[in-house]
CSV table of C-alpha atoms in Angstrom, one decimal:
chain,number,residue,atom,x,y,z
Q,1262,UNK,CA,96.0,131.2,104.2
Q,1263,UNK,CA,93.0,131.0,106.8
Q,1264,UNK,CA,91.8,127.5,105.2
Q,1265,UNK,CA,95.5,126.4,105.8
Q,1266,UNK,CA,95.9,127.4,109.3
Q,1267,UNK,CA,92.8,126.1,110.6
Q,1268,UNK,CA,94.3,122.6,108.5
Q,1269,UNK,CA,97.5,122.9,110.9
Q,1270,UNK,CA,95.0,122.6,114.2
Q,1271,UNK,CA,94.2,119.1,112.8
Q,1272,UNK,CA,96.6,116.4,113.3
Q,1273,UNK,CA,96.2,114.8,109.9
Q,1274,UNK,CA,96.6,118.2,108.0
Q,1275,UNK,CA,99.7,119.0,111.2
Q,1276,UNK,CA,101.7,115.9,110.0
Q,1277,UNK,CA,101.8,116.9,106.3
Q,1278,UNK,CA,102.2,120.9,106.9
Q,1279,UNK,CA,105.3,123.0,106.1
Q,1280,UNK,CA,106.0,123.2,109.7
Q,1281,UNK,CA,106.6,119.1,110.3
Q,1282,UNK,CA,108.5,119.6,106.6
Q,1283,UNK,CA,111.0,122.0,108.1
Q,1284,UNK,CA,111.0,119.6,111.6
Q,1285,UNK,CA,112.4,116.6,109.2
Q,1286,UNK,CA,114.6,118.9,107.5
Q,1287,UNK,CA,115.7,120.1,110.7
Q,1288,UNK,CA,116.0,116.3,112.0
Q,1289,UNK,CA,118.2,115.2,109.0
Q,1290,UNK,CA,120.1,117.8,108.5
Q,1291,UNK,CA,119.2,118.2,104.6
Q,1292,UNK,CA,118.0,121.1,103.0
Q,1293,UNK,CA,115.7,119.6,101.1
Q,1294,UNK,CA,114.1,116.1,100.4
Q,1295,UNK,CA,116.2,113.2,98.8
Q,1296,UNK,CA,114.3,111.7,95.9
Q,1297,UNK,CA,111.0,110.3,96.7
Q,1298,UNK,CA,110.8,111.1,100.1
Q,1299,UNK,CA,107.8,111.1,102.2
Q,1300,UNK,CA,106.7,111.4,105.4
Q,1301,UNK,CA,107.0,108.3,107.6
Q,1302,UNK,CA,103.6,108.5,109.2
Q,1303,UNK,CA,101.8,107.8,105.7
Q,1304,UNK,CA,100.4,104.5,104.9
Q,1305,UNK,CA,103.3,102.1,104.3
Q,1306,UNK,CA,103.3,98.9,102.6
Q,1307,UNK,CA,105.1,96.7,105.0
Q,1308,UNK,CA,107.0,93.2,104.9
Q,1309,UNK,CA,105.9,90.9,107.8
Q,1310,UNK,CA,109.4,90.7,108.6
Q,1311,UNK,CA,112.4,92.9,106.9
Q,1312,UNK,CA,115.9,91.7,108.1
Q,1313,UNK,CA,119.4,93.6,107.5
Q,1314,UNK,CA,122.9,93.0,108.3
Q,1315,UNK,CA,125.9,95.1,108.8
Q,1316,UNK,CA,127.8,92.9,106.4
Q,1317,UNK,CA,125.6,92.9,103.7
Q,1318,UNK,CA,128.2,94.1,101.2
Q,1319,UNK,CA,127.0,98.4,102.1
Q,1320,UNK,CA,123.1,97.3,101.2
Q,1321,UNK,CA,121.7,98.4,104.5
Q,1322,UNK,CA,120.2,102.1,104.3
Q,1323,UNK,CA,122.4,104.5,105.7
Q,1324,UNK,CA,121.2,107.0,108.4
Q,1325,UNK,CA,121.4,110.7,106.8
Q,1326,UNK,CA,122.7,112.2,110.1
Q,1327,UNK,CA,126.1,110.1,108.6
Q,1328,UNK,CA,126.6,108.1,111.8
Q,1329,UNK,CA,130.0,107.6,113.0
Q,1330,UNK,CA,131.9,105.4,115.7
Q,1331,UNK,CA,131.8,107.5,118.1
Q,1332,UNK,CA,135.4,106.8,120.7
Q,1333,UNK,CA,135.1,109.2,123.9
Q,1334,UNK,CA,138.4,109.1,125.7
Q,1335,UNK,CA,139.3,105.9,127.7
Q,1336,UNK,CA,136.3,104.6,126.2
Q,1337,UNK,CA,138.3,102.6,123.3
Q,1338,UNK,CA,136.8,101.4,120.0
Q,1339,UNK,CA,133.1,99.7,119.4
Q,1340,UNK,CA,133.3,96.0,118.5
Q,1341,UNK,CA,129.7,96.5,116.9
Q,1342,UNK,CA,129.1,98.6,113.5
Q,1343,UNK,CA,126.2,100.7,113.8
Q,1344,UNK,CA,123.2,99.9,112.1
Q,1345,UNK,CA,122.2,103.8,110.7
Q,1346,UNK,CA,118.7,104.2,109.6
Q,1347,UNK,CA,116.7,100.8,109.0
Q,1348,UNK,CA,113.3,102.3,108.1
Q,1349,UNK,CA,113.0,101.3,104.4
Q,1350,UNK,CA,111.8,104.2,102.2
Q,1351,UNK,CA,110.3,102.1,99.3
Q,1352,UNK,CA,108.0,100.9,101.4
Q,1353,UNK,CA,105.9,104.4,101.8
Q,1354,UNK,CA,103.6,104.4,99.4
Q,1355,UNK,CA,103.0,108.4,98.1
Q,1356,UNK,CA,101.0,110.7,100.5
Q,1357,UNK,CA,99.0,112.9,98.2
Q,1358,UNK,CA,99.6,116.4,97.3
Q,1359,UNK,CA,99.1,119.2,99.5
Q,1360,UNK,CA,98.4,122.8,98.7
Q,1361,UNK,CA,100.6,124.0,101.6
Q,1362,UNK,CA,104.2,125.2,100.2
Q,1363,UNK,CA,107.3,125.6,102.2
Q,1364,UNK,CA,110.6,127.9,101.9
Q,1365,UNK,CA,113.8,127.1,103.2
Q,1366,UNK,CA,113.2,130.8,105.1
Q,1367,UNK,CA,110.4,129.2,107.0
Q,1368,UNK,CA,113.0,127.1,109.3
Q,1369,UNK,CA,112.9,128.0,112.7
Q,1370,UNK,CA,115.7,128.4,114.7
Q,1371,UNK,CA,114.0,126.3,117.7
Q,1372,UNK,CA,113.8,123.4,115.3
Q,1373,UNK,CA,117.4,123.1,114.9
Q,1374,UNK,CA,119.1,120.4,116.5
Q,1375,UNK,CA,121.8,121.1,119.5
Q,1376,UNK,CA,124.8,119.0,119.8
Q,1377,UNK,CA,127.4,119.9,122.4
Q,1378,UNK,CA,129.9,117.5,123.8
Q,1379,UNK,CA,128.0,115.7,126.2
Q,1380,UNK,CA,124.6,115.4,125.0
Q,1381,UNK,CA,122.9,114.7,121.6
Q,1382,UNK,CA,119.3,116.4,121.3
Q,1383,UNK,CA,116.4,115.4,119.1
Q,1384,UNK,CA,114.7,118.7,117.7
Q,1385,UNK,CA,112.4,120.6,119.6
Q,1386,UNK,CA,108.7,120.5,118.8
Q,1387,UNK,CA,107.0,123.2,117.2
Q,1388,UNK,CA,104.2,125.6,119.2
Q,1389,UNK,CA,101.3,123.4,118.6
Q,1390,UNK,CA,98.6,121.9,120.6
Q,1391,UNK,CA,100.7,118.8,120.9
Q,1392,UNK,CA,103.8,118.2,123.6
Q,1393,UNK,CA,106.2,116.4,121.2
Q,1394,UNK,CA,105.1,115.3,117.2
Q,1395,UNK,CA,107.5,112.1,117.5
Q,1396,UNK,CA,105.3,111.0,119.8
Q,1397,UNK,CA,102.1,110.5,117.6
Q,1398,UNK,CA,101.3,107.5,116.9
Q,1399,UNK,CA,102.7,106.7,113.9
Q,1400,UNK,CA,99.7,104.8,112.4
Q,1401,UNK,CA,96.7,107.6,113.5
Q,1402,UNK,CA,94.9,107.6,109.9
Q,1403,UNK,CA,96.8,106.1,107.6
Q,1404,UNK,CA,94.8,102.7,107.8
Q,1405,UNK,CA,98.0,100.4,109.2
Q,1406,UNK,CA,96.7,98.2,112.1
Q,1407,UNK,CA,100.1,96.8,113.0
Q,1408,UNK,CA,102.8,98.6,115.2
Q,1409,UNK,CA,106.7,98.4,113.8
Q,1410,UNK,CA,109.0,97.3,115.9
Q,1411,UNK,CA,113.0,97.6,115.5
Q,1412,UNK,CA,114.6,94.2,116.8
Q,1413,UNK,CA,118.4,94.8,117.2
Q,1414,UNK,CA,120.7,92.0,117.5
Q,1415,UNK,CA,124.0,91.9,119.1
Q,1416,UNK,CA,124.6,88.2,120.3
Q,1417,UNK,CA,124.5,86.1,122.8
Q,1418,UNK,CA,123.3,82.8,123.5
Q,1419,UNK,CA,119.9,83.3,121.9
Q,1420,UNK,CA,122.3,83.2,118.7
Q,1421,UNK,CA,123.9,80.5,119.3
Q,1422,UNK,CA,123.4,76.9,116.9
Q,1423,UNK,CA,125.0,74.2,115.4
Q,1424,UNK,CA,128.3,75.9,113.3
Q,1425,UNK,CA,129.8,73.8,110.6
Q,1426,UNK,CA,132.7,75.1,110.2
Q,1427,UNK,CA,133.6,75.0,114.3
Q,1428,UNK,CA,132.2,70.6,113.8
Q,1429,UNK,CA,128.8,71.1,114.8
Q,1430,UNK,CA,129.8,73.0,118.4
Q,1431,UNK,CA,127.2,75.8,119.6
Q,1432,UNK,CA,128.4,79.4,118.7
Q,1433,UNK,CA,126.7,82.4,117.8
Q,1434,UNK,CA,125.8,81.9,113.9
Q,1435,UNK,CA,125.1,84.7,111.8
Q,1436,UNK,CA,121.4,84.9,110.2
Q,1437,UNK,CA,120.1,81.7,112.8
Q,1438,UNK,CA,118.1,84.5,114.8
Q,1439,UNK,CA,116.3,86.1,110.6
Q,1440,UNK,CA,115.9,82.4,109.8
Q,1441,UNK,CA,114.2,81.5,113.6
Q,1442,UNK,CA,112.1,84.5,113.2
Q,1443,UNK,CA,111.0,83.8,109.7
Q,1444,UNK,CA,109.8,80.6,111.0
Q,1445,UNK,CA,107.7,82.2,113.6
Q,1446,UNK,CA,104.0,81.3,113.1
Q,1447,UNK,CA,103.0,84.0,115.9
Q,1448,UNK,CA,104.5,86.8,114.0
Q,1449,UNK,CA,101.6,86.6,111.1
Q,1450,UNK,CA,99.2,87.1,114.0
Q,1451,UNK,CA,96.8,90.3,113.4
Q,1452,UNK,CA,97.9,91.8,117.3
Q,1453,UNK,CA,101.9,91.4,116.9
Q,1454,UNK,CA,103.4,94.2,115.4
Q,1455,UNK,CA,105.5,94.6,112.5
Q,1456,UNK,CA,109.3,93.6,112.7
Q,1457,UNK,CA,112.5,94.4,111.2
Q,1458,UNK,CA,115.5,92.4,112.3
Q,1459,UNK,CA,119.6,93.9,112.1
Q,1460,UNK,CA,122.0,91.5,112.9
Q,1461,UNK,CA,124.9,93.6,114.4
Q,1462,UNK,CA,128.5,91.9,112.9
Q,1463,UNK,CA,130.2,90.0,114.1
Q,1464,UNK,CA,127.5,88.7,117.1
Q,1465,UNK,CA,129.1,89.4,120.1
Q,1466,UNK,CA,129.1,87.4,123.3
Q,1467,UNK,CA,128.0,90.0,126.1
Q,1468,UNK,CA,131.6,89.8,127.8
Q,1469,UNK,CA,133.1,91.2,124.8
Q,1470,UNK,CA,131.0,94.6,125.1
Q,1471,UNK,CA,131.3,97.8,126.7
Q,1472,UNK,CA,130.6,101.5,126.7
Q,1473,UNK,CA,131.7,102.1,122.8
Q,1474,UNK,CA,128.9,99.3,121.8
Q,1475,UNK,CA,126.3,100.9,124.3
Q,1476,UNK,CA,126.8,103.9,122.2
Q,1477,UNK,CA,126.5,102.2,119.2
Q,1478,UNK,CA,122.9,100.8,120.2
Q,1479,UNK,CA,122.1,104.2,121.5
Q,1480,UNK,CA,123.0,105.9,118.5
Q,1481,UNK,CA,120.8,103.5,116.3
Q,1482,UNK,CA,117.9,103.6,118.7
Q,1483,UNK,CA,118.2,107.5,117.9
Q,1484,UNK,CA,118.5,107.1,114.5
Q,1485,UNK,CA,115.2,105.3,114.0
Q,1486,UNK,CA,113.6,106.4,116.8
Q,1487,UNK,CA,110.8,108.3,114.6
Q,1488,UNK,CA,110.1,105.3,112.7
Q,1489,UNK,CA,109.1,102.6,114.9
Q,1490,UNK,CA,107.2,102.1,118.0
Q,1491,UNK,CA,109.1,100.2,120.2
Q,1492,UNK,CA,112.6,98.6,120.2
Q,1493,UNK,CA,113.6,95.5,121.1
Q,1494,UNK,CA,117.4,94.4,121.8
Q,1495,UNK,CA,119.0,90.7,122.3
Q,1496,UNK,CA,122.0,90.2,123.9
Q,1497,UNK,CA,124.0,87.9,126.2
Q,1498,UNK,CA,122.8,87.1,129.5
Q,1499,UNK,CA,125.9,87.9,131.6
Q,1500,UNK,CA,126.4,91.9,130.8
Q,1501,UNK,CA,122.8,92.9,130.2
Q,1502,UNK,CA,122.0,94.1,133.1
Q,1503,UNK,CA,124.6,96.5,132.7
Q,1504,UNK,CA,123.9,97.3,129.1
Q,1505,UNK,CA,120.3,97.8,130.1
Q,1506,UNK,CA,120.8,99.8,132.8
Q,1507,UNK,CA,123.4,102.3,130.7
Q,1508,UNK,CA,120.8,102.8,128.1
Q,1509,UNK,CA,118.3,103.7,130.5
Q,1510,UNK,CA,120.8,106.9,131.6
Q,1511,UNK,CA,121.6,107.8,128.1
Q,1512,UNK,CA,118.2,107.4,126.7
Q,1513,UNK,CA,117.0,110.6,128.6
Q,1514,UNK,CA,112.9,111.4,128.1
Q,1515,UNK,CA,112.4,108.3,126.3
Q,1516,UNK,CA,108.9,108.3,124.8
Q,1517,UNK,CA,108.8,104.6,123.6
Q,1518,UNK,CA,109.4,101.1,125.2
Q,1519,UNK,CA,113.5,99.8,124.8
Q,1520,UNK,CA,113.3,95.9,125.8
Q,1521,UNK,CA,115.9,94.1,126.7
Q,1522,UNK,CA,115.4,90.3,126.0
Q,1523,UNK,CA,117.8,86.9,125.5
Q,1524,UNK,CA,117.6,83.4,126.5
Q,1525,UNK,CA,119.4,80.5,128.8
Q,1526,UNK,CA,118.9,78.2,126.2
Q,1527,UNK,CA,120.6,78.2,122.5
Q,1528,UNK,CA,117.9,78.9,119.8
Q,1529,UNK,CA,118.6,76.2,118.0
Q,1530,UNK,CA,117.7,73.8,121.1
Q,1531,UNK,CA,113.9,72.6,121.1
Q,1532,UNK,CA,113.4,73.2,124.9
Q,1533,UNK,CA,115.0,77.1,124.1
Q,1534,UNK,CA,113.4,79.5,126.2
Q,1535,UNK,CA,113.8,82.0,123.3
Q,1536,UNK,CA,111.0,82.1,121.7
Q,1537,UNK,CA,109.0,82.9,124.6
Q,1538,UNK,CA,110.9,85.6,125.9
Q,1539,UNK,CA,111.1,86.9,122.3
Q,1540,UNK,CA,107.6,86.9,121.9
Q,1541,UNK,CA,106.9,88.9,125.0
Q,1542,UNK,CA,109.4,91.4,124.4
Q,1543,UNK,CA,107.6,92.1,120.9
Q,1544,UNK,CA,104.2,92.7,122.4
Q,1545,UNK,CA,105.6,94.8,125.4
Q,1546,UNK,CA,107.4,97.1,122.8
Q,1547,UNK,CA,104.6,97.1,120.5
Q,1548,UNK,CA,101.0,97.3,123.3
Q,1549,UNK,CA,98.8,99.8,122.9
Q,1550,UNK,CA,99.5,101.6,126.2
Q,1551,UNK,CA,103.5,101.4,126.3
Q,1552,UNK,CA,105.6,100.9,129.5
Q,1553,UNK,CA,108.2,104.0,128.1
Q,1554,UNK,CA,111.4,103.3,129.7
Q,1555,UNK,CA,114.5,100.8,129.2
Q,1556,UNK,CA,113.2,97.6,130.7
Q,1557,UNK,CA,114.3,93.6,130.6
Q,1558,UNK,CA,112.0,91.0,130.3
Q,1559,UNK,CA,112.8,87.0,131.2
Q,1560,UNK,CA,110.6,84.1,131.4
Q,1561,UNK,CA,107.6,85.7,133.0
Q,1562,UNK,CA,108.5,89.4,134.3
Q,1563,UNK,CA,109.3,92.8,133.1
Q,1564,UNK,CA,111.9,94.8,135.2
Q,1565,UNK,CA,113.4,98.4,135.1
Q,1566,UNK,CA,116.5,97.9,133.8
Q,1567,UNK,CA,118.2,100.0,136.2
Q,1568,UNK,CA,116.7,98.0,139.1
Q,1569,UNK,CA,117.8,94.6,137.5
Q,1570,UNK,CA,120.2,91.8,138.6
Q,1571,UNK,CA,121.4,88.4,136.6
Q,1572,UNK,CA,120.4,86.2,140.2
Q,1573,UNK,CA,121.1,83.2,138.6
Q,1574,UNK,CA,122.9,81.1,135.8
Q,1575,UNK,CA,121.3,77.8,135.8
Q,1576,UNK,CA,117.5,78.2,135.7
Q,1577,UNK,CA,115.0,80.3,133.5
Q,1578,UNK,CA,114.5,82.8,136.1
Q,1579,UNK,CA,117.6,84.6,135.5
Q,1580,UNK,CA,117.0,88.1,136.7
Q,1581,UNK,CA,114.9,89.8,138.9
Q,1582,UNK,CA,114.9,93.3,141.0
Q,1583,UNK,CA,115.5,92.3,144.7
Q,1584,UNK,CA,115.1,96.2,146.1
Q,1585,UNK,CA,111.8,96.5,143.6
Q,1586,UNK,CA,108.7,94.5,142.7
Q,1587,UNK,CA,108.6,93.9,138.7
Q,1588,UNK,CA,106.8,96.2,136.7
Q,1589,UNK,CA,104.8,93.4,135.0
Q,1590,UNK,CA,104.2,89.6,135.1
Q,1591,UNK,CA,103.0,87.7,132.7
Q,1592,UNK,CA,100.5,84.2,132.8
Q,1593,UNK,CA,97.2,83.9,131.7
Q,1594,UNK,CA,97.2,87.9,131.9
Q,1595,UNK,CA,99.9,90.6,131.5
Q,1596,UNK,CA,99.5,92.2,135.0
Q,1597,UNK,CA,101.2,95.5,135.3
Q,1598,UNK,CA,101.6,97.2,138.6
Q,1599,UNK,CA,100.7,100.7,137.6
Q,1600,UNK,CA,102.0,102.7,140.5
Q,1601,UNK,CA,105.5,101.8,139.7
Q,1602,UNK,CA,105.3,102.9,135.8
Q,1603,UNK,CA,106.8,105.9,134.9
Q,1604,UNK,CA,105.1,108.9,134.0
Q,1605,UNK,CA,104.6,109.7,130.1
Q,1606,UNK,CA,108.1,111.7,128.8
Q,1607,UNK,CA,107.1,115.3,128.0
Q,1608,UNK,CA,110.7,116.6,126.9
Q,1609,UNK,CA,112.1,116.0,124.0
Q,1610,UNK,CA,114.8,112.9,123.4
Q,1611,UNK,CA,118.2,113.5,124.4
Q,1612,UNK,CA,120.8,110.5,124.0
Q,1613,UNK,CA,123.7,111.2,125.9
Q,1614,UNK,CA,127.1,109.2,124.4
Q,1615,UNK,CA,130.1,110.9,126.5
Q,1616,UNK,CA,131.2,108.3,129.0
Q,1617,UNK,CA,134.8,108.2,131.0
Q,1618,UNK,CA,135.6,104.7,132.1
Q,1619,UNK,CA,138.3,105.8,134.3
Q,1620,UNK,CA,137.1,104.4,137.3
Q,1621,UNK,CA,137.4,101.8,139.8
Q,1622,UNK,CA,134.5,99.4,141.7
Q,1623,UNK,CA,135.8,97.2,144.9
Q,1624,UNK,CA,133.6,95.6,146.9
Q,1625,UNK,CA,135.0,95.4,150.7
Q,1626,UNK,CA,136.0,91.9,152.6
Q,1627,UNK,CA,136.2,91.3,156.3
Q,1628,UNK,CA,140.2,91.7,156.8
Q,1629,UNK,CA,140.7,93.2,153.9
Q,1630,UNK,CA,144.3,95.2,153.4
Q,1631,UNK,CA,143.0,99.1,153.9
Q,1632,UNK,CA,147.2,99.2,152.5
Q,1633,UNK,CA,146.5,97.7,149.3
Q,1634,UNK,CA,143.5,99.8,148.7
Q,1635,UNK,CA,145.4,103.0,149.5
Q,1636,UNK,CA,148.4,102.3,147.0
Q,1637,UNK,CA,145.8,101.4,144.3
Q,1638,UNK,CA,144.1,105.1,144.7
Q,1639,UNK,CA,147.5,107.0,144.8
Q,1640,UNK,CA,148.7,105.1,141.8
Q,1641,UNK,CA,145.6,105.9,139.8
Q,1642,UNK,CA,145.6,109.2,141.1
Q,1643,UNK,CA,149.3,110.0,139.8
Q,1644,UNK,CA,148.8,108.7,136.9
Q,1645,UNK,CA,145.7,110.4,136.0
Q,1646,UNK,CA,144.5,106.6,135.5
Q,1647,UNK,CA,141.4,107.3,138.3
Q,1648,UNK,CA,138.9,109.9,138.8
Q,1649,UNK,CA,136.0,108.2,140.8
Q,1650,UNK,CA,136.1,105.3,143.2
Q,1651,UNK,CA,133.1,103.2,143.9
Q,1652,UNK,CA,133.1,101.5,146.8
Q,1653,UNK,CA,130.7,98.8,147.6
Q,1654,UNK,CA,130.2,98.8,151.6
Q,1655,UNK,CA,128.5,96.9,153.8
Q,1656,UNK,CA,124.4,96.7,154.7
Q,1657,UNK,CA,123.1,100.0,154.0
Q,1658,UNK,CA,126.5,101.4,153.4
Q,1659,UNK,CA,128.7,100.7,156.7
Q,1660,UNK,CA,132.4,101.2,156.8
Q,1661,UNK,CA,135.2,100.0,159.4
Q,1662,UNK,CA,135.1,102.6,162.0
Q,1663,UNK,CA,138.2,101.4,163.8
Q,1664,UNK,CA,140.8,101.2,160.9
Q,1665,UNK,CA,142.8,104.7,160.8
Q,1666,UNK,CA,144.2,104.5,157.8
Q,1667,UNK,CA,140.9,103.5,156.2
């Protein structure tokens, strides 16, 4: 027993001790193992590149906290169908035996996760030397160089190629962003991580989503957060600065990079801009000292996502953060401007998924009718349509001063 507890001071011996045994018991809700299960920080034997799709006839791995839709009121149904757990089990090869044993008694009652109806924890960490175990590196020992990267797809026009069956036009074509990647001579490169690819079906164009799919992608990114390093998510241009910046509020003490990436330019077309933003999005989610927060990067800069604006339709340079420099550019060298990066998480992961939609954004006119705007509220108001109105001013936040009624 003395041998064994000096083992749990160790990381290594930490990471395959009957405490972390009872965490992932805790974390999947299980009471004990499913067959040949073992712990995702051993040595894994890893494709290149492993791809899945939500309409692969049930093949993709199912996440054993049984993930459902998830429709808050006013909220309405997700168009996407969540991914679950993509971390493949096969590929871990077997961890050794350990002497130390564990009984379902030993669970401890912080290591339980909390769900109310607002929030959605992670499990607490166990009193160790370490702030948070999820946040080891997942590769510390177990001889991998590569990181592992989740890529999840949703649409857009980085989808988009030729579609036979619609005479050749552009339109976002299921498997055209696997079969890009596969092509990808960068991706066998020593310093890019390891990827797997989920197509999300149908491929969406950004218009078409709202906060029942930013749930979705939450959810997933929660579902595999212990299993990769970083996460990467394509989507249309036109909404991703709102997607973005929603994630960044319901990801709350995120511990790993969630990049936001797309392109101008159809995949399919030689002059794409895709391949270059895609690549850069990889090595941000995957470097070695990881910008930890929701982020979107385009053509040569990485922005906070909630600081983030499309500023323009018909160049490369589509967004940028007017109010704040970017946290990185990239050239020759990645430069990162450190004093805007976020301090390391030290909490434990909480996604939260409860949204109400019930409210209202105008932006104010010169000579705009104060009448209009005042049967709009009562309406809303009566019929229990409107709880919060968001008013977008003028300058720093100016009102009329000379209109009564307003």
């Amino acid at each position: 027993k003395a041998a064994a507890a000096v083992r749990r001071r160790t990381l290594g011996s930490l990471l395959a001790s009957s405490r972390v045994e009872c965490y992932l018991r805790a974390h999947h809700g299980v009471s004990s193992y499913p067959p040949n299960y073992h712990h995702p920080w051993r040595p894994v034997n890893y494709l290149r590149l492993m791809t899945t799709s939500t309409s692969n006839n049930g093949k993709v791995p199912k996440s054993k906290s049984n993930i459902e839709r998830s429709v808050c009121p006013s909220t309405g149904t997700p168009l996407l169908a969540p991914a679950g757990l993509l971390f493949d089990y096969e590929s871990i090869t077997s961890p050794g035996t350990s002497s130390d044993e564990t009984n379902d008694d030993d669970l401890d009652v912080c290591l339980l996760p909390k769900d109310d109806d607002n929030l959605t924890e992670h499990v607490k960490p166990p009193e160790s030397d370490f702030f948070f175990i999820p946040q080891v590196k997942l590769h510390d020992g177990d001889g991998s160089q590569r990181k592992r990267v989740l890529v999840l797809c949703t649409g857009g026009t980085l989808t988009m190629a030729p579609n036979p069956d619609k005479g050749g036009a552009l339109s976002p074509v299921p498997g055209a962003l696997t079969d890009f990647m596969k092509s990808m001579l960068e991706l066998t490169n020593n310093k890019m991580p390891d990827v797997v690819v989920h197509e999300y079906a149908p491929l969406l164009d950004s218009s078409d989503m709202g906060p029942p799919d930013w749930q979705v992608i939450a959810k997933d990114i929660k579902a595999n957060y212990l299993y990769f390093d970083g996460f990467v998510i394509l989507m249309g241009t036109d909404t991703m600065a709102y997607t973005a910046t929603a994630l960044s509020f319901m990801l709350e003490n995120l511990g790993k990079p969630v990049v936001f990436t797309g392109s101008q330019v159809p995949i399919a077309e030689p002059h794409s801009d895709a391949r270059q933003n895609l690549i850069m999005a990889l090595i941000f989610a995957a470097r070695e000292v990881p910008i930890c927060e929701v982020t979107i990067f385009f053509h040569d800069r990485l922005i906070r996502a909630c600081r983030a604006q499309k500023v323009n339709t018909g160049e490369l340079h589509a967004f940028d953060s007017p109010n704040i420099p970017p946290l990185a550019t990239t050239g020759i060298a990645i430069k990162e401007r450190e004093h805007l990066i976020l301090p390391p998480a030290r909490g434990v992961l909480r996604v939260h998924t409860r949204m109400d939609t019930r409210l209202l954004a105008l932006r104010l006119v010169p000579g705009f009718d104060d009448q209009i705007l005042r049967h709009t509220i009562q309406a809303g108001a009566e019929s229990g349509s409107l709880r919060a109105l968001v008013l977008q001013l003028y300058g720093t936040g100016n009102a009329p001063a000379v209109k009564e009624d307003f």
